[in-house]
Amino acid sequence: MKIFLSWSGERSRRMANVLRAWIPDVIQAVEPWMSEHDIGKGGRGLREIADELSECNFGILCVTADNQNSQWVNFEAGALSKQVDDALVVPLLLDLKVADLTGPMTQFQATESSAQEDVRKLMSDMNAAQKSSNVSQDRLSRIFDRLWPELDAELGKIRAASSSARGSAGRSNSDMLSEMLVLMRQQERRLVELEDFVKYSSHRFDRAIGQWVQSLPPRGSASPISPRGDLPLGRRRRSGAGLEGMVLAELQQVASGLGIRGTARMRKSELIEMIKDFQEGKREFTPEAEE
């Protein structure tokens, strides 16, 4: 299986060199590809890189504080994601925390190179991506434990190297303010949607009450008899005001106007609770077409 090692800048190049030598010691069937070593003299460079990108099954982006916004690394990351699943494109962070990563590479599942268990998981995913020649998980874990100190030491030397851009590893105030603005706009949209929903629910409730009032018989006329045959619907005993003062049949008419179905077997208390929930927006329903 071919693995594409993407790099940009001196420390990223050194990191890719270390990985190119170390990874095959852990998984022998893996063949890392790195442009510095694997493009012969006189090669066309960009053409060969494009060809390798199309043939690789896994990609590791060697990311440092110096190059996380590099156009070249981001270009190769985008090209890789078109060839393989996003889960098989991994930014490996030299001197950054995952929370410090910015830009297009945030769409991928990044790994901190100083975290032993995270790197173990990376190697396990790489092994699983092989079609046929993958090694057993127990054997892979034993090999990894034996060789991890070597990788950690080599990457530690690179981290210690001085860099003029080292101090810019943290996220800038501008980046954090931009992210806050995006989150605030999302919250604003949600509040507007909630307000519209409450207005619509109120309109539906007012309309249902209006329909119920219109259905009442004129004052002084005979009222329809209840299904139980005891008292006319308009003359049933009432207690309280509002929904609590309505009889069951009246509540069912209100519920019908709100688009609530399945109320025939509900008790009065259950029906009142459901109508109130619709008024307060606690229950969602599919609005019927307006007449």
mmCIF file of C-alpha atoms in Angstrom:
data_model
loop_
_atom_site.group_PDB
_atom_site.id
_atom_site.type_symbol
_atom_site.label_atom_id
_atom_site.label_comp_id
_atom_site.label_asym_id
_atom_site.label_seq_id
_atom_site.Cartn_x
_atom_site.Cartn_y
_atom_site.Cartn_z
ATOM 1 C CA MET A 1 0.000 0.000 0.000
ATOM 2 C CA LYS A 2 1.332 3.433 -0.932
ATOM 3 C CA ILE A 3 1.302 6.288 1.568
ATOM 4 C CA PHE A 4 1.748 9.867 0.412
ATOM 5 C CA LEU A 5 3.830 12.057 2.747
ATOM 6 C CA SER A 6 3.016 15.726 2.196
ATOM 7 C CA TRP A 7 5.438 18.366 3.498
ATOM 8 C CA SER A 8 6.262 22.051 3.139
ATOM 9 C CA GLY A 9 9.145 23.827 4.866
ATOM 10 C CA GLU A 10 12.363 22.603 6.469
ATOM 11 C CA ARG A 11 10.981 21.138 9.707
ATOM 12 C CA SER A 12 8.078 19.521 7.873
ATOM 13 C CA ARG A 13 10.578 17.979 5.402
ATOM 14 C CA ARG A 14 12.656 16.562 8.246
ATOM 15 C CA MET A 15 9.507 15.165 9.837
ATOM 16 C CA ALA A 16 8.513 13.467 6.566
ATOM 17 C CA ASN A 17 12.019 11.976 6.268
ATOM 18 C CA VAL A 18 11.731 10.437 9.738
ATOM 19 C CA LEU A 19 8.316 8.958 8.937
ATOM 20 C CA ARG A 20 9.512 7.636 5.575
ATOM 21 C CA ALA A 21 12.170 5.583 7.329
ATOM 22 C CA TRP A 22 10.163 4.592 10.423
ATOM 23 C CA ILE A 23 6.733 3.557 9.082
ATOM 24 C CA PRO A 24 7.951 0.541 7.029
ATOM 25 C CA ASP A 25 9.701 -0.796 10.142
ATOM 26 C CA VAL A 26 6.299 -0.996 11.818
ATOM 27 C CA ILE A 27 4.234 -2.134 8.818
ATOM 28 C CA GLN A 28 6.506 -3.791 6.275
ATOM 29 C CA ALA A 29 3.931 -3.834 3.457
ATOM 30 C CA VAL A 30 3.601 -0.033 3.478
ATOM 31 C CA GLU A 31 5.490 2.015 0.872
ATOM 32 C CA PRO A 32 5.782 5.709 1.828
ATOM 33 C CA TRP A 33 6.232 8.185 -1.035
ATOM 34 C CA MET A 34 7.955 11.537 -0.530
ATOM 35 C CA SER A 35 8.737 13.964 -3.335
ATOM 36 C CA GLU A 36 12.266 14.848 -2.177
ATOM 37 C CA HIS A 37 13.461 11.230 -2.470
ATOM 38 C CA ASP A 38 11.141 9.675 -5.000
ATOM 39 C CA ILE A 39 11.305 12.107 -7.930
ATOM 40 C CA GLY A 40 14.390 11.371 -9.979
ATOM 41 C CA LYS A 41 16.660 14.036 -11.408
ATOM 42 C CA GLY A 42 15.171 15.422 -14.573
ATOM 43 C CA GLY A 43 11.685 14.376 -13.488
ATOM 44 C CA ARG A 44 8.817 16.738 -14.195
ATOM 45 C CA GLY A 45 8.002 17.246 -10.506
ATOM 46 C CA LEU A 46 4.376 18.358 -10.508
ATOM 47 C CA ARG A 47 3.368 15.697 -13.039
ATOM 48 C CA GLU A 48 4.952 12.920 -10.962
ATOM 49 C CA ILE A 49 3.407 14.247 -7.753
ATOM 50 C CA ALA A 50 -0.033 14.289 -9.401
ATOM 51 C CA ASP A 51 0.482 10.705 -10.602
ATOM 52 C CA GLU A 52 1.469 9.548 -7.111
ATOM 53 C CA LEU A 53 -1.485 11.338 -5.521
ATOM 54 C CA SER A 54 -3.817 9.362 -7.777
ATOM 55 C CA GLU A 55 -2.217 6.039 -6.796
ATOM 56 C CA CYS A 56 -1.858 6.452 -3.019
ATOM 57 C CA ASN A 57 -4.268 4.804 -0.580
ATOM 58 C CA PHE A 58 -3.405 6.839 2.503
ATOM 59 C CA GLY A 59 -2.048 10.337 3.126
ATOM 60 C CA ILE A 60 -0.128 11.899 6.009
ATOM 61 C CA LEU A 61 0.229 15.683 6.081
ATOM 62 C CA CYS A 62 3.317 16.754 8.042
ATOM 63 C CA VAL A 63 1.972 19.878 9.726
ATOM 64 C CA THR A 64 4.000 22.340 11.793
ATOM 65 C CA ALA A 65 3.325 25.746 13.266
ATOM 66 C CA ASP A 66 5.213 27.153 10.273
ATOM 67 C CA ASN A 67 3.253 25.543 7.470
ATOM 68 C CA GLN A 68 -0.347 24.898 8.558
ATOM 69 C CA ASN A 69 -1.507 27.673 6.219
ATOM 70 C CA SER A 70 0.819 26.611 3.408
ATOM 71 C CA GLN A 71 -0.974 26.656 0.059
ATOM 72 C CA TRP A 72 1.050 23.629 -1.062
ATOM 73 C CA VAL A 73 0.106 21.403 1.883
ATOM 74 C CA ASN A 74 -3.537 22.443 1.588
ATOM 75 C CA PHE A 75 -3.459 21.729 -2.144
ATOM 76 C CA GLU A 76 -2.116 18.224 -1.585
ATOM 77 C CA ALA A 77 -4.648 17.658 1.213
ATOM 78 C CA GLY A 78 -7.494 18.575 -1.149
ATOM 79 C CA ALA A 79 -6.096 16.386 -3.916
ATOM 80 C CA LEU A 80 -5.750 13.432 -1.532
ATOM 81 C CA SER A 81 -9.290 13.802 -0.225
ATOM 82 C CA LYS A 82 -10.577 13.425 -3.795
ATOM 83 C CA GLN A 83 -8.737 10.105 -4.168
ATOM 84 C CA VAL A 84 -9.391 8.471 -0.779
ATOM 85 C CA ASP A 85 -11.866 8.754 2.062
ATOM 86 C CA ASP A 86 -11.350 11.749 4.377
ATOM 87 C CA ALA A 87 -10.663 9.303 7.223
ATOM 88 C CA LEU A 88 -7.527 8.167 5.353
ATOM 89 C CA VAL A 89 -6.060 11.671 5.127
ATOM 90 C CA VAL A 90 -4.417 12.533 8.454
ATOM 91 C CA PRO A 91 -2.711 15.804 9.443
ATOM 92 C CA LEU A 92 0.116 14.717 11.777
ATOM 93 C CA LEU A 93 0.901 17.690 14.026
ATOM 94 C CA LEU A 94 4.516 18.266 15.036
ATOM 95 C CA ASP A 95 4.266 21.203 17.456
ATOM 96 C CA LEU A 96 0.557 22.033 17.468
ATOM 97 C CA LYS A 97 -2.471 20.950 19.440
ATOM 98 C CA VAL A 98 -5.548 19.835 17.519
ATOM 99 C CA ALA A 99 -7.375 22.928 18.838
ATOM 100 C CA ASP A 100 -4.714 25.167 17.251
ATOM 101 C CA LEU A 101 -5.276 23.790 13.745
ATOM 102 C CA THR A 102 -6.939 26.245 11.371
ATOM 103 C CA GLY A 103 -7.951 26.411 7.741
ATOM 104 C CA PRO A 104 -9.093 23.632 5.374
ATOM 105 C CA MET A 105 -7.234 20.893 7.253
ATOM 106 C CA THR A 106 -9.681 21.133 10.160
ATOM 107 C CA GLN A 107 -12.051 18.928 8.118
ATOM 108 C CA PHE A 108 -9.702 15.967 8.712
ATOM 109 C CA GLN A 109 -9.113 13.983 11.922
ATOM 110 C CA ALA A 110 -5.746 15.340 13.045
ATOM 111 C CA THR A 111 -3.240 13.440 15.231
ATOM 112 C CA GLU A 112 -0.717 14.952 17.651
ATOM 113 C CA SER A 113 2.652 13.312 17.010
ATOM 114 C CA SER A 114 3.654 13.587 20.690
ATOM 115 C CA ALA A 115 0.668 11.486 21.848
ATOM 116 C CA GLN A 116 1.726 7.835 21.822
ATOM 117 C CA GLU A 117 -1.767 6.342 21.846
ATOM 118 C CA ASP A 118 -2.969 8.674 19.094
ATOM 119 C CA VAL A 119 -0.039 7.658 16.883
ATOM 120 C CA ARG A 120 -0.755 3.995 17.717
ATOM 121 C CA LYS A 121 -4.331 4.550 16.479
ATOM 122 C CA LEU A 122 -2.947 6.154 13.298
ATOM 123 C CA MET A 123 -0.796 3.095 12.598
ATOM 124 C CA SER A 124 -3.741 0.797 13.338
ATOM 125 C CA ASP A 125 -5.914 2.708 10.830
ATOM 126 C CA MET A 126 -3.118 2.522 8.278
ATOM 127 C CA ASN A 127 -2.833 -1.218 8.794
ATOM 128 C CA ALA A 128 -6.607 -1.685 8.469
ATOM 129 C CA ALA A 129 -6.613 0.270 5.185
ATOM 130 C CA GLN A 130 -4.527 -2.445 3.534
ATOM 131 C CA LYS A 131 -6.583 -4.742 1.368
ATOM 132 C CA SER A 132 -4.892 -8.039 2.167
ATOM 133 C CA SER A 133 -1.430 -7.872 3.766
ATOM 134 C CA ASN A 134 -2.352 -6.299 7.089
ATOM 135 C CA VAL A 135 -0.746 -7.700 10.255
ATOM 136 C CA SER A 136 -2.548 -8.845 13.387
ATOM 137 C CA GLN A 137 -3.409 -6.181 15.937
ATOM 138 C CA ASP A 138 -1.370 -7.863 18.695
ATOM 139 C CA ARG A 139 1.745 -8.074 16.547
ATOM 140 C CA LEU A 140 1.332 -4.491 15.368
ATOM 141 C CA SER A 141 1.016 -3.281 18.960
ATOM 142 C CA ARG A 142 4.192 -5.116 20.028
ATOM 143 C CA ILE A 143 6.205 -3.704 17.114
ATOM 144 C CA PHE A 144 4.870 -0.228 17.762
ATOM 145 C CA ASP A 145 5.785 -0.325 21.465
ATOM 146 C CA ARG A 146 9.329 -1.381 20.574
ATOM 147 C CA LEU A 147 9.854 1.314 17.928
ATOM 148 C CA TRP A 148 7.889 4.234 19.429
ATOM 149 C CA PRO A 149 10.814 5.614 21.519
ATOM 150 C CA GLU A 150 12.879 5.986 18.338
ATOM 151 C CA LEU A 151 10.171 7.996 16.562
ATOM 152 C CA ASP A 152 9.430 10.111 19.623
ATOM 153 C CA ALA A 153 13.109 10.986 20.049
ATOM 154 C CA GLU A 154 13.598 11.958 16.390
ATOM 155 C CA LEU A 155 10.488 14.130 16.294
ATOM 156 C CA GLY A 156 11.505 15.677 19.629
ATOM 157 C CA LYS A 157 14.747 16.889 18.047
ATOM 158 C CA ILE A 158 12.788 18.562 15.251
ATOM 159 C CA ARG A 159 10.406 20.220 17.724
ATOM 160 C CA ALA A 160 13.377 21.664 19.568
ATOM 161 C CA ALA A 161 14.724 23.266 16.386
ATOM 162 C CA SER A 162 14.414 27.031 16.319
ATOM 163 C CA SER A 163 11.977 28.602 13.882
ATOM 164 C CA SER A 164 11.158 32.200 13.192
ATOM 165 C CA ALA A 165 7.476 31.355 13.004
ATOM 166 C CA ARG A 166 7.461 29.265 16.168
ATOM 167 C CA GLY A 167 5.710 31.910 18.201
ATOM 168 C CA SER A 168 2.715 31.935 15.883
ATOM 169 C CA ALA A 169 1.515 28.443 16.773
ATOM 170 C CA GLY A 170 -1.403 29.757 18.820
ATOM 171 C CA ARG A 171 -4.576 30.900 17.158
ATOM 172 C CA SER A 172 -4.693 34.597 16.412
ATOM 173 C CA ASN A 173 -7.279 36.920 17.929
ATOM 174 C CA SER A 174 -8.618 37.492 14.429
ATOM 175 C CA ASP A 175 -9.234 33.760 13.917
ATOM 176 C CA MET A 176 -10.997 33.390 17.261
ATOM 177 C CA LEU A 177 -13.148 36.498 16.670
ATOM 178 C CA SER A 178 -14.117 35.189 13.243
ATOM 179 C CA GLU A 179 -15.177 31.866 14.749
ATOM 180 C CA MET A 180 -17.183 33.650 17.456
ATOM 181 C CA LEU A 181 -18.928 35.714 14.778
ATOM 182 C CA VAL A 182 -19.898 32.565 12.881
ATOM 183 C CA LEU A 183 -21.289 30.974 16.073
ATOM 184 C CA MET A 184 -23.232 34.143 16.948
ATOM 185 C CA ARG A 185 -24.786 34.260 13.486
ATOM 186 C CA GLN A 186 -25.816 30.626 13.808
ATOM 187 C CA GLN A 187 -27.479 31.360 17.155
ATOM 188 C CA GLU A 188 -29.234 34.389 15.669
ATOM 189 C CA ARG A 189 -30.654 32.267 12.843
ATOM 190 C CA ARG A 190 -31.907 29.692 15.341
ATOM 191 C CA LEU A 191 -33.612 32.397 17.430
ATOM 192 C CA VAL A 192 -35.324 33.804 14.343
ATOM 193 C CA GLU A 193 -36.530 30.311 13.384
ATOM 194 C CA LEU A 194 -37.854 29.755 16.929
ATOM 195 C CA GLU A 195 -39.648 33.127 16.899
ATOM 196 C CA ASP A 196 -41.270 32.295 13.553
ATOM 197 C CA PHE A 197 -42.386 28.926 14.908
ATOM 198 C CA VAL A 198 -43.969 30.527 17.998
ATOM 199 C CA LYS A 199 -45.790 33.093 15.832
ATOM 200 C CA TYR A 200 -47.071 30.357 13.543
ATOM 201 C CA SER A 201 -48.245 28.228 16.480
ATOM 202 C CA SER A 202 -50.057 31.229 17.972
ATOM 203 C CA HIS A 203 -51.740 31.901 14.638
ATOM 204 C CA ARG A 204 -52.884 28.284 14.406
ATOM 205 C CA PHE A 205 -54.256 28.385 17.948
ATOM 206 C CA ASP A 206 -56.167 31.648 17.350
ATOM 207 C CA ARG A 207 -57.586 30.204 14.144
ATOM 208 C CA ALA A 208 -58.711 27.028 15.926
ATOM 209 C CA ILE A 209 -60.453 29.069 18.643
ATOM 210 C CA GLY A 210 -62.164 31.161 15.969
ATOM 211 C CA GLN A 211 -63.411 28.044 14.187
ATOM 212 C CA TRP A 212 -64.730 26.648 17.449
ATOM 213 C CA VAL A 213 -66.579 29.889 18.281
ATOM 214 C CA GLN A 214 -68.160 29.932 14.834
ATOM 215 C CA SER A 215 -69.327 26.350 15.296
ATOM 216 C CA LEU A 216 -71.297 27.223 18.446
ATOM 217 C CA PRO A 217 -75.072 27.469 17.927
ATOM 218 C CA PRO A 218 -76.651 30.955 18.090
ATOM 219 C CA ARG A 219 -77.720 32.118 21.526
ATOM 220 C CA GLY A 220 -81.185 30.860 22.349
ATOM 221 C CA SER A 221 -81.187 28.077 19.773
ATOM 222 C CA ALA A 222 -81.170 24.395 20.553
ATOM 223 C CA SER A 223 -77.726 23.050 21.193
ATOM 224 C CA PRO A 224 -76.584 19.697 19.747
ATOM 225 C CA ILE A 225 -76.808 16.830 22.174
ATOM 226 C CA SER A 226 -73.601 15.317 23.452
ATOM 227 C CA PRO A 227 -72.731 11.768 22.295
ATOM 228 C CA ARG A 228 -73.621 10.487 25.756
ATOM 229 C CA GLY A 229 -77.103 12.038 25.510
ATOM 230 C CA ASP A 230 -76.960 13.803 28.857
ATOM 231 C CA LEU A 231 -76.622 17.577 28.391
ATOM 232 C CA PRO A 232 -76.436 19.723 25.247
ATOM 233 C CA LEU A 233 -72.829 20.466 24.238
ATOM 234 C CA GLY A 234 -73.404 24.193 24.716
ATOM 235 C CA ARG A 235 -74.902 23.675 28.167
ATOM 236 C CA ARG A 236 -72.484 21.245 29.776
ATOM 237 C CA ARG A 237 -71.349 22.196 33.225
ATOM 238 C CA ARG A 238 -68.174 24.254 33.142
ATOM 239 C CA SER A 239 -65.553 24.856 35.773
ATOM 240 C CA GLY A 240 -62.836 27.457 35.496
ATOM 241 C CA ALA A 241 -61.911 29.531 32.458
ATOM 242 C CA GLY A 242 -59.836 29.078 29.297
ATOM 243 C CA LEU A 243 -59.030 25.535 28.226
ATOM 244 C CA GLU A 244 -59.929 24.185 31.660
ATOM 245 C CA GLY A 245 -63.419 25.651 31.272
ATOM 246 C CA MET A 246 -64.100 23.814 28.005
ATOM 247 C CA VAL A 247 -65.773 20.452 27.761
ATOM 248 C CA LEU A 248 -64.076 17.545 26.043
ATOM 249 C CA ALA A 249 -65.875 17.962 22.715
ATOM 250 C CA GLU A 250 -64.866 21.626 22.590
ATOM 251 C CA LEU A 251 -61.255 20.756 23.324
ATOM 252 C CA GLN A 252 -61.324 18.183 20.533
ATOM 253 C CA GLN A 253 -62.504 20.887 18.115
ATOM 254 C CA VAL A 254 -59.652 23.167 19.208
ATOM 255 C CA ALA A 255 -57.157 20.336 18.771
ATOM 256 C CA SER A 256 -58.507 19.566 15.309
ATOM 257 C CA GLY A 257 -58.007 23.181 14.292
ATOM 258 C CA LEU A 258 -54.377 22.958 15.434
ATOM 259 C CA GLY A 259 -53.773 19.882 13.297
ATOM 260 C CA ILE A 260 -53.611 17.499 16.273
ATOM 261 C CA ARG A 261 -54.866 14.023 15.452
ATOM 262 C CA GLY A 262 -55.676 10.941 17.515
ATOM 263 C CA THR A 263 -57.550 12.774 20.289
ATOM 264 C CA ALA A 264 -60.692 10.613 20.339
ATOM 265 C CA ARG A 265 -59.514 8.471 23.270
ATOM 266 C CA MET A 266 -57.691 11.161 25.206
ATOM 267 C CA ARG A 267 -58.864 12.327 28.584
ATOM 268 C CA LYS A 268 -59.590 15.984 29.109
ATOM 269 C CA SER A 269 -56.417 16.571 31.140
ATOM 270 C CA GLU A 270 -54.263 14.880 28.479
ATOM 271 C CA LEU A 271 -55.842 16.924 25.705
ATOM 272 C CA ILE A 272 -55.343 20.207 27.590
ATOM 273 C CA GLU A 273 -51.685 19.350 28.199
ATOM 274 C CA MET A 274 -51.115 18.567 24.499
ATOM 275 C CA ILE A 275 -52.801 21.801 23.332
ATOM 276 C CA LYS A 276 -50.687 23.823 25.765
ATOM 277 C CA ASP A 277 -47.540 22.102 24.529
ATOM 278 C CA PHE A 278 -48.391 23.129 20.974
ATOM 279 C CA GLN A 279 -49.003 26.706 22.121
ATOM 280 C CA GLU A 280 -45.619 26.830 23.835
ATOM 281 C CA GLY A 281 -43.773 25.173 20.947
ATOM 282 C CA LYS A 282 -42.821 22.093 22.971
ATOM 283 C CA ARG A 283 -44.286 19.760 20.373
ATOM 284 C CA GLU A 284 -43.562 19.823 16.674
ATOM 285 C CA PHE A 285 -46.043 19.006 13.942
ATOM 286 C CA THR A 286 -46.271 19.230 10.186
ATOM 287 C CA PRO A 287 -48.319 22.334 9.332
ATOM 288 C CA GLU A 288 -51.335 21.687 7.133
ATOM 289 C CA ALA A 289 -51.846 23.776 4.021
ATOM 290 C CA GLU A 290 -53.709 27.007 4.742
ATOM 291 C CA GLU A 291 -57.200 27.187 3.277
#
